[in-house]
Amino acid sequence: MTEAAIVASDSLWREIRSEAERAAAADPVFGKVLADTILVHDDFAAALADLIGRRLGGSSADRARFAAFSRNAFGRSPELVEAASRDLRAIALRDPAIAALLPPLLHFKGYVALQAWRVSNWHWLHGHVDAALLFQNEASNVLQVSIHPAASIGSSVYLDHATGIVIGANVVIGDEVTILQNVSIGRHGELPTRSPRIGRGVYIGGGATILGDISIGDFAKIGAGSVVTGDVPDGCTAVGNPARLTNCPEPASAA
């Protein structure tokens, strides 16, 4: 993690603690929860690892195991914490119903599902296949979000509502992407390498399906319920089943 990223992560953690302290002072009952989940921790990575453990683990032993797996990944790859910071900031920037960092951190299952995936991906890439698949399975069971640990996902990503999201192996998703509920992204056919590549800043509406060896261009939009099996150029909108292109940018005129 770069020095700038460390500063940004520390700043985010100070904001979260400040919000938690104000909330605890305003509501002593809720304050007990915040004391255990936020205020007891020294940094964002520790709080996030604990949160993942609490959300995925069905018993105290399971919670401790998932938290330990997460702490290990965060400690060895601080860039995961940087990505998690960016993801949280993205929610506050894109969701008009959110004006703070604490609510999505504590209550948005799409956020914790994405961070659980980041841990599973780290374990997958380091040869810990069983641990990686355990994270995927529990996130699918508990949070209704299934992201294969062999997928690739950028930062500043927002899984909004999140229920029913399925992202297959080898799918590539860029930075600043927003994905709504009941979206499926995966291969079309038997070859695992033939999976979609989602560009930067793409918006994918609820219930959309994106399949095959295709590219979704930067800042494209996929309408709710659309079925996309062909390339979508930069900036275009794809709607319908089968999807058709609309609202594509005018081509630049020759100088």
Tab-separated table of C-alpha atoms in Angstrom:
chain	number	residue	atom	x	y	z
A	1	MET	CA	0.000	0.000	0.000
A	2	THR	CA	1.359	3.425	-0.915
A	3	GLU	CA	1.836	6.173	1.652
A	4	ALA	CA	-1.122	8.064	0.144
A	5	ALA	CA	-3.304	4.959	0.443
A	6	ILE	CA	-2.300	4.502	4.085
A	7	VAL	CA	-3.221	8.111	4.809
A	8	ALA	CA	-6.566	7.666	3.027
A	9	SER	CA	-7.325	4.461	4.960
A	10	ASP	CA	-6.409	6.112	8.269
A	11	SER	CA	-8.637	9.073	7.426
A	12	LEU	CA	-11.546	6.755	6.638
A	13	TRP	CA	-11.049	4.904	9.913
A	14	ARG	CA	-11.064	8.143	11.880
A	15	GLU	CA	-14.339	9.124	10.201
A	16	ILE	CA	-15.893	5.744	11.011
A	17	ARG	CA	-14.799	5.931	14.657
A	18	SER	CA	-16.108	9.469	14.949
A	19	GLU	CA	-19.491	8.415	13.538
A	20	ALA	CA	-19.548	5.416	15.906
A	21	GLU	CA	-18.738	7.564	18.935
A	22	ARG	CA	-21.532	10.013	18.078
A	23	ALA	CA	-24.004	7.197	17.490
A	24	ALA	CA	-23.022	5.489	20.749
A	25	ALA	CA	-23.499	8.720	22.696
A	26	ALA	CA	-26.930	9.243	21.134
A	27	ASP	CA	-28.143	5.675	21.743
A	28	PRO	CA	-26.553	3.793	24.655
A	29	VAL	CA	-28.208	0.493	23.667
A	30	PHE	CA	-26.838	0.658	20.113
A	31	GLY	CA	-23.612	1.931	21.636
A	32	LYS	CA	-22.954	-1.501	23.133
A	33	VAL	CA	-23.047	-3.000	19.646
A	34	LEU	CA	-20.726	-0.308	18.326
A	35	ALA	CA	-18.321	-0.847	21.202
A	36	ASP	CA	-17.985	-4.521	20.222
A	37	THR	CA	-17.881	-4.094	16.457
A	38	ILE	CA	-16.078	-0.769	15.907
A	39	LEU	CA	-14.692	1.008	18.936
A	40	VAL	CA	-12.833	-1.981	20.339
A	41	HIS	CA	-10.612	-2.165	17.240
A	42	ASP	CA	-7.418	-0.252	16.503
A	43	ASP	CA	-7.803	0.059	12.731
A	44	PHE	CA	-10.107	-0.492	9.785
A	45	ALA	CA	-8.587	-3.855	8.821
A	46	ALA	CA	-9.243	-5.325	12.271
A	47	ALA	CA	-12.816	-4.050	12.343
A	48	LEU	CA	-13.510	-5.349	8.827
A	49	ALA	CA	-12.055	-8.801	9.571
A	50	ASP	CA	-14.240	-9.008	12.668
A	51	LEU	CA	-17.292	-7.900	10.674
A	52	ILE	CA	-16.705	-10.588	8.030
A	53	GLY	CA	-16.388	-13.187	10.767
A	54	ARG	CA	-19.611	-12.056	12.422
A	55	ARG	CA	-21.587	-12.070	9.171
A	56	LEU	CA	-20.334	-15.402	7.790
A	57	GLY	CA	-19.828	-17.466	10.930
A	58	GLY	CA	-22.788	-19.359	12.370
A	59	SER	CA	-21.005	-20.222	15.624
A	60	SER	CA	-18.354	-18.576	17.761
A	61	ALA	CA	-15.740	-20.980	16.376
A	62	ASP	CA	-16.768	-20.246	12.787
A	63	ARG	CA	-16.773	-16.502	13.428
A	64	ALA	CA	-13.257	-16.703	14.843
A	65	ARG	CA	-12.082	-18.785	11.868
A	66	PHE	CA	-13.471	-16.437	9.207
A	67	ALA	CA	-12.079	-13.421	11.063
A	68	ALA	CA	-8.651	-15.075	11.310
A	69	PHE	CA	-8.630	-15.928	7.583
A	70	SER	CA	-9.511	-12.297	6.846
A	71	ARG	CA	-6.882	-10.819	9.174
A	72	ASN	CA	-4.264	-13.021	7.552
A	73	ALA	CA	-5.179	-11.810	4.061
A	74	PHE	CA	-5.352	-8.149	5.109
A	75	GLY	CA	-2.040	-8.357	6.945
A	76	ARG	CA	-0.216	-9.941	4.027
A	77	SER	CA	-1.853	-7.806	1.304
A	78	PRO	CA	-2.677	-4.288	2.574
A	79	GLU	CA	-3.983	-3.405	-0.899
A	80	LEU	CA	-7.094	-5.406	0.034
A	81	VAL	CA	-7.765	-2.885	2.797
A	82	GLU	CA	-7.215	-0.040	0.350
A	83	ALA	CA	-9.769	-1.585	-2.036
A	84	ALA	CA	-12.230	-2.059	0.822
A	85	SER	CA	-11.811	1.616	1.738
A	86	ARG	CA	-12.531	2.643	-1.836
A	87	ASP	CA	-15.588	0.378	-1.975
A	88	LEU	CA	-17.021	1.987	1.147
A	89	ARG	CA	-16.395	5.499	-0.155
A	90	ALA	CA	-18.106	4.513	-3.415
A	91	ILE	CA	-21.341	3.680	-1.593
A	92	ALA	CA	-21.405	7.042	0.133
A	93	LEU	CA	-20.766	8.798	-3.181
A	94	ARG	CA	-23.289	6.901	-5.322
A	95	ASP	CA	-26.190	6.123	-2.998
A	96	PRO	CA	-28.304	9.253	-2.376
A	97	ALA	CA	-29.871	7.574	0.662
A	98	ILE	CA	-26.497	7.334	2.410
A	99	ALA	CA	-24.796	10.310	4.024
A	100	ALA	CA	-22.269	8.487	6.228
A	101	LEU	CA	-19.851	5.559	6.247
A	102	LEU	CA	-21.025	3.630	9.289
A	103	PRO	CA	-24.448	2.422	8.001
A	104	PRO	CA	-23.152	0.662	4.857
A	105	LEU	CA	-20.220	-0.788	6.784
A	106	LEU	CA	-22.482	-2.339	9.396
A	107	HIS	CA	-25.663	-3.066	7.462
A	108	PHE	CA	-25.096	-3.410	3.692
A	109	LYS	CA	-24.647	-7.086	2.910
A	110	GLY	CA	-23.369	-6.289	-0.581
A	111	TYR	CA	-20.418	-4.514	0.990
A	112	VAL	CA	-19.455	-7.327	3.334
A	113	ALA	CA	-20.034	-9.915	0.572
A	114	LEU	CA	-17.587	-8.048	-1.667
A	115	GLN	CA	-14.962	-7.879	1.084
A	116	ALA	CA	-15.451	-11.574	1.831
A	117	TRP	CA	-14.817	-12.170	-1.869
A	118	ARG	CA	-11.608	-10.127	-1.695
A	119	VAL	CA	-10.403	-12.429	1.078
A	120	SER	CA	-11.471	-15.544	-0.838
A	121	ASN	CA	-9.700	-14.296	-3.973
A	122	TRP	CA	-6.502	-13.725	-1.997
A	123	HIS	CA	-6.632	-17.285	-0.648
A	124	TRP	CA	-7.411	-18.663	-4.124
A	125	LEU	CA	-4.432	-16.879	-5.657
A	126	HIS	CA	-2.165	-18.177	-2.890
A	127	GLY	CA	-3.224	-21.803	-3.361
A	128	HIS	CA	-5.605	-22.033	-0.397
A	129	VAL	CA	-8.436	-23.388	-2.530
A	130	ASP	CA	-10.492	-24.954	0.254
A	131	ALA	CA	-10.495	-21.738	2.298
A	132	ALA	CA	-11.422	-19.714	-0.780
A	133	LEU	CA	-14.373	-21.951	-1.640
A	134	LEU	CA	-15.497	-21.970	1.994
A	135	PHE	CA	-15.830	-18.181	1.860
A	136	GLN	CA	-17.778	-18.372	-1.393
A	137	ASN	CA	-20.116	-21.031	-0.020
A	138	GLU	CA	-20.877	-19.205	3.211
A	139	ALA	CA	-21.362	-15.852	1.478
A	140	SER	CA	-23.803	-17.576	-0.879
A	141	ASN	CA	-25.685	-19.270	1.952
A	142	VAL	CA	-25.801	-16.366	4.389
A	143	LEU	CA	-25.733	-13.271	2.161
A	144	GLN	CA	-27.239	-14.670	-1.084
A	145	VAL	CA	-24.232	-13.392	-3.054
A	146	SER	CA	-22.053	-15.920	-4.902
A	147	ILE	CA	-18.794	-14.647	-6.396
A	148	HIS	CA	-16.283	-17.236	-7.534
A	149	PRO	CA	-12.856	-16.681	-5.974
A	150	ALA	CA	-11.269	-16.891	-9.457
A	151	ALA	CA	-13.126	-13.777	-10.634
A	152	SER	CA	-11.292	-10.446	-10.889
A	153	ILE	CA	-12.911	-7.282	-9.471
A	154	GLY	CA	-11.546	-3.745	-9.281
A	155	SER	CA	-12.116	-1.176	-6.552
A	156	SER	CA	-14.821	1.414	-5.852
A	157	VAL	CA	-17.357	-1.311	-6.683
A	158	TYR	CA	-20.900	-1.150	-5.285
A	159	LEU	CA	-23.171	-4.194	-4.976
A	160	ASP	CA	-26.492	-2.440	-4.350
A	161	HIS	CA	-29.158	-4.549	-2.552
A	162	ALA	CA	-27.021	-7.515	-3.692
A	163	THR	CA	-29.461	-10.413	-3.158
A	164	GLY	CA	-29.112	-12.967	-5.936
A	165	ILE	CA	-25.898	-11.665	-7.491
A	166	VAL	CA	-23.899	-14.469	-9.161
A	167	ILE	CA	-20.458	-13.797	-10.679
A	168	GLY	CA	-18.641	-16.736	-12.231
A	169	ALA	CA	-15.023	-17.784	-12.485
A	170	ASN	CA	-12.750	-15.693	-14.717
A	171	VAL	CA	-15.209	-12.809	-14.995
A	172	VAL	CA	-13.303	-9.505	-15.012
A	173	ILE	CA	-14.956	-6.417	-13.511
A	174	GLY	CA	-13.305	-2.997	-13.607
A	175	ASP	CA	-13.254	-0.101	-11.175
A	176	GLU	CA	-16.296	2.006	-10.232
A	177	VAL	CA	-18.867	-0.584	-11.339
A	178	THR	CA	-22.362	-0.685	-9.804
A	179	ILE	CA	-24.284	-3.968	-9.799
A	180	LEU	CA	-27.856	-4.308	-8.574
A	181	GLN	CA	-29.712	-7.358	-7.270
A	182	ASN	CA	-30.302	-10.641	-9.141
A	183	VAL	CA	-27.565	-10.026	-11.694
A	184	SER	CA	-25.817	-13.029	-13.258
A	185	ILE	CA	-22.448	-12.672	-15.005
A	186	GLY	CA	-20.743	-15.775	-16.324
A	187	ARG	CA	-19.576	-17.953	-19.134
A	188	HIS	CA	-21.652	-19.134	-22.072
A	189	GLY	CA	-20.656	-22.693	-22.875
A	190	GLU	CA	-18.125	-25.071	-21.439
A	191	LEU	CA	-14.849	-23.166	-21.750
A	192	PRO	CA	-14.137	-21.397	-18.423
A	193	THR	CA	-12.038	-18.702	-20.075
A	194	ARG	CA	-15.031	-17.444	-22.079
A	195	SER	CA	-16.383	-15.085	-19.448
A	196	PRO	CA	-17.457	-11.439	-19.694
A	197	ARG	CA	-15.153	-8.488	-19.169
A	198	ILE	CA	-16.878	-5.503	-17.584
A	199	GLY	CA	-15.226	-2.108	-18.089
A	200	ARG	CA	-14.840	0.852	-15.778
A	201	GLY	CA	-17.863	2.755	-14.510
A	202	VAL	CA	-20.437	0.284	-15.859
A	203	TYR	CA	-23.944	0.273	-14.359
A	204	ILE	CA	-25.769	-3.091	-14.377
A	205	GLY	CA	-29.481	-2.956	-13.557
A	206	GLY	CA	-31.409	-5.480	-11.478
A	207	GLY	CA	-32.079	-8.881	-12.985
A	208	ALA	CA	-29.662	-8.458	-15.894
A	209	THR	CA	-27.805	-11.449	-17.337
A	210	ILE	CA	-24.432	-11.073	-19.065
A	211	LEU	CA	-23.005	-14.204	-20.658
A	212	GLY	CA	-20.100	-15.310	-22.793
A	213	ASP	CA	-16.796	-14.157	-24.198
A	214	ILE	CA	-17.884	-10.525	-24.494
A	215	SER	CA	-16.789	-7.037	-23.445
A	216	ILE	CA	-18.938	-4.387	-21.796
A	217	GLY	CA	-17.269	-1.046	-22.538
A	218	ASP	CA	-16.396	1.686	-20.077
A	219	PHE	CA	-19.364	3.633	-18.678
A	220	ALA	CA	-21.893	1.440	-20.487
A	221	LYS	CA	-25.293	0.782	-18.911
A	222	ILE	CA	-27.150	-2.524	-18.839
A	223	GLY	CA	-30.894	-2.151	-18.359
A	224	ALA	CA	-32.862	-4.088	-15.754
A	225	GLY	CA	-33.813	-7.564	-16.938
A	226	SER	CA	-31.652	-7.386	-20.061
A	227	VAL	CA	-29.926	-10.470	-21.480
A	228	VAL	CA	-26.584	-9.520	-23.018
A	229	THR	CA	-24.619	-12.021	-25.127
A	230	GLY	CA	-22.726	-9.601	-27.384
A	231	ASP	CA	-20.246	-6.759	-26.944
A	232	VAL	CA	-21.491	-3.387	-25.681
A	233	PRO	CA	-19.319	-0.443	-26.814
A	234	ASP	CA	-18.128	2.293	-24.465
A	235	GLY	CA	-20.919	4.556	-23.240
A	236	CYS	CA	-23.774	2.594	-24.848
A	237	THR	CA	-26.915	1.347	-23.120
A	238	ALA	CA	-28.082	-2.242	-23.677
A	239	VAL	CA	-31.765	-3.040	-23.005
A	240	GLY	CA	-34.125	-5.918	-23.627
A	241	ASN	CA	-34.027	-9.675	-24.208
A	242	PRO	CA	-32.096	-10.143	-26.385
A	243	ALA	CA	-30.374	-6.853	-25.638
A	244	ARG	CA	-30.254	-4.095	-28.243
A	245	LEU	CA	-27.992	-1.052	-28.141
A	246	THR	CA	-29.263	2.466	-27.634
A	247	ASN	CA	-27.986	5.895	-26.587
A	248	CYS	CA	-24.520	5.236	-27.948
A	249	PRO	CA	-22.176	8.248	-28.030
A	250	GLU	CA	-21.786	10.043	-31.331
A	251	PRO	CA	-18.512	9.038	-33.010
A	252	ALA	CA	-15.862	11.731	-32.819
A	253	SER	CA	-15.694	13.760	-36.029
A	254	ALA	CA	-12.469	13.754	-37.986
A	255	ALA	CA	-10.256	16.773	-37.436
